[in-house]
C-alpha cells in the first residue's frame, strides 16, 4: 500500500504540464520533422508518445513497475493504432517522465526481424539521455535508431513513396 501511495504522489506531482515543459513546441516540431524525414527512407511508421505520469488505474496495480510501464506502452500502441499499418511495421516510442522510463513497441512485421538484445541495447543507450533530462536528444536518437532498423528490414524501392499512415507529431499527455 505504501509503495502505491508513493508512486501515486510521484506521478500526480508531475502531471500538470510536465510533458510540455520537457518538450516545448520547438522540440515537438523538430521531432515531427525527424519522423517525417525517417519515413521517406522506409515503409514503416513511427509514433512518439510522452506522458508525465501514469493514469490512476495503472498506479494502483500491484505489479512490478517495469511490467506496468510496458502494459501502458502496449495500451497506447493500440489506442494510437500503431498496429494498423499496411506492412505491420509501425513502432511506438513511449516515454514516461515520472520514471524516466522508455519503451519501444514494434508491430510484428519489424519485431519478428529484430532480436530482443537489439531492442535492449537501443533502450539502454537512450536511458542515459533521459536520466539527464535530455528528452529531445534521446528521442531524436531513438527515432534515428528505429529508422535504421526499418531501413534495413523495410527499405523503400527506388522512387517509391511511403504514404503517411500515422501522424508525425508526438503526442503529449
GROMACS .gro file of C-alpha atoms in nm:
model
  173
    1UNK     CA    1   0.000   0.000   0.000
    2UNK     CA    2   0.281   0.243   0.092
    3UNK     CA    3   0.458   0.176  -0.239
    4UNK     CA    4   0.140   0.254  -0.428
    5UNK     CA    5   0.086   0.581  -0.238
    6UNK     CA    6   0.445   0.685  -0.300
    7UNK     CA    7   0.403   0.604  -0.670
    8UNK     CA    8   0.073   0.796  -0.678
    9UNK     CA    9   0.232   1.114  -0.540
   10UNK     CA   10   0.528   1.089  -0.776
   11UNK     CA   11   0.309   1.054  -1.084
   12UNK     CA   12   0.044   1.309  -0.986
   13UNK     CA   13   0.312   1.563  -0.890
   14UNK     CA   14   0.437   1.576  -1.248
   15UNK     CA   15   0.102   1.552  -1.421
   16UNK     CA   16   0.023   1.916  -1.498
   17UNK     CA   17   0.231   2.047  -1.783
   18UNK     CA   18   0.544   1.839  -1.724
   19UNK     CA   19   0.540   1.691  -2.073
   20UNK     CA   20   0.506   2.037  -2.229
   21UNK     CA   21   0.795   2.166  -2.019
   22UNK     CA   22   1.011   1.867  -2.115
   23UNK     CA   23   0.927   1.905  -2.484
   24UNK     CA   24   0.827   2.261  -2.576
   25UNK     CA   25   0.667   2.334  -2.916
   26UNK     CA   26   1.001   2.382  -3.095
   27UNK     CA   27   1.123   2.043  -2.973
   28UNK     CA   28   0.798   1.878  -3.079
   29UNK     CA   29   0.832   2.024  -3.427
   30UNK     CA   30   1.193   1.902  -3.451
   31UNK     CA   31   1.083   1.552  -3.351
   32UNK     CA   32   0.796   1.558  -3.601
   33UNK     CA   33   1.042   1.657  -3.873
   34UNK     CA   34   1.277   1.375  -3.770
   35UNK     CA   35   0.989   1.126  -3.801
   36UNK     CA   36   0.884   1.276  -4.135
   37UNK     CA   37   1.239   1.253  -4.276
   38UNK     CA   38   1.276   0.900  -4.144
   39UNK     CA   39   0.957   0.783  -4.313
   40UNK     CA   40   1.091   0.888  -4.654
   41UNK     CA   41   1.353   0.612  -4.625
   42UNK     CA   42   1.141   0.305  -4.541
   43UNK     CA   43   0.784   0.180  -4.541
   44UNK     CA   44   0.743   0.190  -4.162
   45UNK     CA   45   0.559   0.434  -3.938
   46UNK     CA   46   0.695   0.584  -3.615
   47UNK     CA   47   0.487   0.739  -3.336
   48UNK     CA   48   0.614   0.913  -3.022
   49UNK     CA   49   0.401   0.924  -2.707
   50UNK     CA   50   0.520   1.115  -2.399
   51UNK     CA   51   0.333   1.135  -2.072
   52UNK     CA   52   0.424   1.289  -1.741
   53UNK     CA   53   0.269   1.027  -1.516
   54UNK     CA   54   0.061   0.715  -1.534
   55UNK     CA   55  -0.318   0.728  -1.503
   56UNK     CA   56  -0.463   0.629  -1.165
   57UNK     CA   57  -0.581   0.292  -1.293
   58UNK     CA   58  -0.217   0.194  -1.353
   59UNK     CA   59  -0.084   0.341  -1.027
   60UNK     CA   60  -0.295   0.117  -0.802
   61UNK     CA   61  -0.178  -0.206  -0.960
   62UNK     CA   62   0.034  -0.442  -0.752
   63UNK     CA   63   0.252  -0.543  -1.048
   64UNK     CA   64   0.618  -0.454  -1.073
   65UNK     CA   65   0.671  -0.107  -1.219
   66UNK     CA   66   0.851  -0.225  -1.538
   67UNK     CA   67   0.554  -0.451  -1.614
   68UNK     CA   68   0.307  -0.166  -1.554
   69UNK     CA   69   0.502   0.066  -1.784
   70UNK     CA   70   0.519  -0.199  -2.057
   71UNK     CA   71   0.143  -0.256  -2.027
   72UNK     CA   72   0.080   0.117  -2.062
   73UNK     CA   73   0.301   0.134  -2.371
   74UNK     CA   74   0.117  -0.162  -2.524
   75UNK     CA   75  -0.215   0.006  -2.447
   76UNK     CA   76  -0.108   0.326  -2.623
   77UNK     CA   77   0.026   0.123  -2.915
   78UNK     CA   78  -0.329   0.001  -2.968
   79UNK     CA   79  -0.510   0.327  -2.892
   80UNK     CA   80  -0.289   0.522  -3.132
   81UNK     CA   81  -0.346   0.249  -3.396
   82UNK     CA   82   0.026   0.196  -3.450
   83UNK     CA   83  -0.055  -0.169  -3.521
   84UNK     CA   84  -0.277  -0.064  -3.811
   85UNK     CA   85  -0.016  -0.014  -4.084
   86UNK     CA   86  -0.010  -0.185  -4.421
   87UNK     CA   87   0.314  -0.376  -4.361
   88UNK     CA   88   0.269  -0.435  -3.985
   89UNK     CA   89   0.581  -0.230  -3.921
   90UNK     CA   90   0.463   0.054  -3.701
   91UNK     CA   91   0.676   0.147  -3.400
   92UNK     CA   92   0.572   0.334  -3.085
   93UNK     CA   93   0.838   0.515  -2.884
   94UNK     CA   94   0.689   0.563  -2.537
   95UNK     CA   95   0.841   0.791  -2.272
   96UNK     CA   96   0.716   0.813  -1.912
   97UNK     CA   97   0.869   1.120  -1.748
   98UNK     CA   98   0.787   1.033  -1.385
   99UNK     CA   99   1.008   0.724  -1.409
  100UNK     CA  100   1.244   0.837  -1.688
  101UNK     CA  101   1.126   0.515  -1.849
  102UNK     CA  102   1.129   0.436  -2.217
  103UNK     CA  103   0.958   0.157  -2.405
  104UNK     CA  104   0.961   0.069  -2.770
  105UNK     CA  105   0.672  -0.133  -2.904
  106UNK     CA  106   0.714  -0.261  -3.258
  107UNK     CA  107   0.448  -0.434  -3.462
  108UNK     CA  108   0.509  -0.795  -3.560
  109UNK     CA  109   0.648  -0.714  -3.904
  110UNK     CA  110   0.954  -0.548  -3.753
  111UNK     CA  111   0.961  -0.715  -3.413
  112UNK     CA  112   0.994  -1.060  -3.573
  113UNK     CA  113   1.311  -0.941  -3.751
  114UNK     CA  114   1.485  -0.767  -3.458
  115UNK     CA  115   1.633  -0.952  -3.162
  116UNK     CA  116   1.537  -0.872  -2.804
  117UNK     CA  117   1.905  -0.787  -2.740
  118UNK     CA  118   1.895  -0.522  -3.014
  119UNK     CA  119   1.590  -0.359  -2.857
  120UNK     CA  120   1.751  -0.368  -2.511
  121UNK     CA  121   2.074  -0.218  -2.643
  122UNK     CA  122   1.879   0.063  -2.805
  123UNK     CA  123   1.681   0.127  -2.485
  124UNK     CA  124   1.989   0.134  -2.263
  125UNK     CA  125   2.152   0.392  -2.486
  126UNK     CA  126   1.853   0.622  -2.450
  127UNK     CA  127   1.809   0.591  -2.075
  128UNK     CA  128   2.124   0.793  -2.008
  129UNK     CA  129   1.983   1.089  -2.202
  130UNK     CA  130   1.651   1.071  -2.022
  131UNK     CA  131   1.812   1.047  -1.679
  132UNK     CA  132   1.996   1.372  -1.759
  133UNK     CA  133   1.671   1.535  -1.874
  134UNK     CA  134   1.783   1.539  -2.240
  135UNK     CA  135   1.446   1.429  -2.370
  136UNK     CA  136   1.464   1.581  -2.719
  137UNK     CA  137   1.814   1.443  -2.777
  138UNK     CA  138   1.719   1.098  -2.651
  139UNK     CA  139   1.403   1.085  -2.861
  140UNK     CA  140   1.582   1.214  -3.171
  141UNK     CA  141   1.847   0.944  -3.136
  142UNK     CA  142   1.576   0.685  -3.079
  143UNK     CA  143   1.395   0.789  -3.397
  144UNK     CA  144   1.727   0.760  -3.586
  145UNK     CA  145   1.798   0.414  -3.443
  146UNK     CA  146   1.447   0.284  -3.515
  147UNK     CA  147   1.469   0.437  -3.862
  148UNK     CA  148   1.791   0.241  -3.921
  149UNK     CA  149   1.616  -0.083  -3.829
  150UNK     CA  150   1.322  -0.001  -4.054
  151UNK     CA  151   1.555   0.088  -4.344
  152UNK     CA  152   1.738  -0.241  -4.301
  153UNK     CA  153   1.420  -0.452  -4.299
  154UNK     CA  154   1.166  -0.242  -4.492
  155UNK     CA  155   1.355  -0.022  -4.739
  156UNK     CA  156   1.162   0.174  -4.996
  157UNK     CA  157   1.213   0.069  -5.356
  158UNK     CA  158   1.375   0.327  -5.585
  159UNK     CA  159   1.137   0.619  -5.645
  160UNK     CA  160   0.876   0.464  -5.414
  161UNK     CA  161   0.669   0.674  -5.176
  162UNK     CA  162   0.571   0.585  -4.820
  163UNK     CA  163   0.214   0.706  -4.764
  164UNK     CA  164   0.190   0.872  -4.424
  165UNK     CA  165  -0.044   0.637  -4.235
  166UNK     CA  166   0.002   0.791  -3.889
  167UNK     CA  167   0.059   1.144  -3.753
  168UNK     CA  168   0.424   1.250  -3.725
  169UNK     CA  169   0.372   1.496  -3.437
  170UNK     CA  170   0.448   1.347  -3.094
  171UNK     CA  171   0.153   1.305  -2.859
  172UNK     CA  172   0.189   1.456  -2.512
  173UNK     CA  173  -0.021   1.368  -2.212
   0.00000   0.00000   0.00000
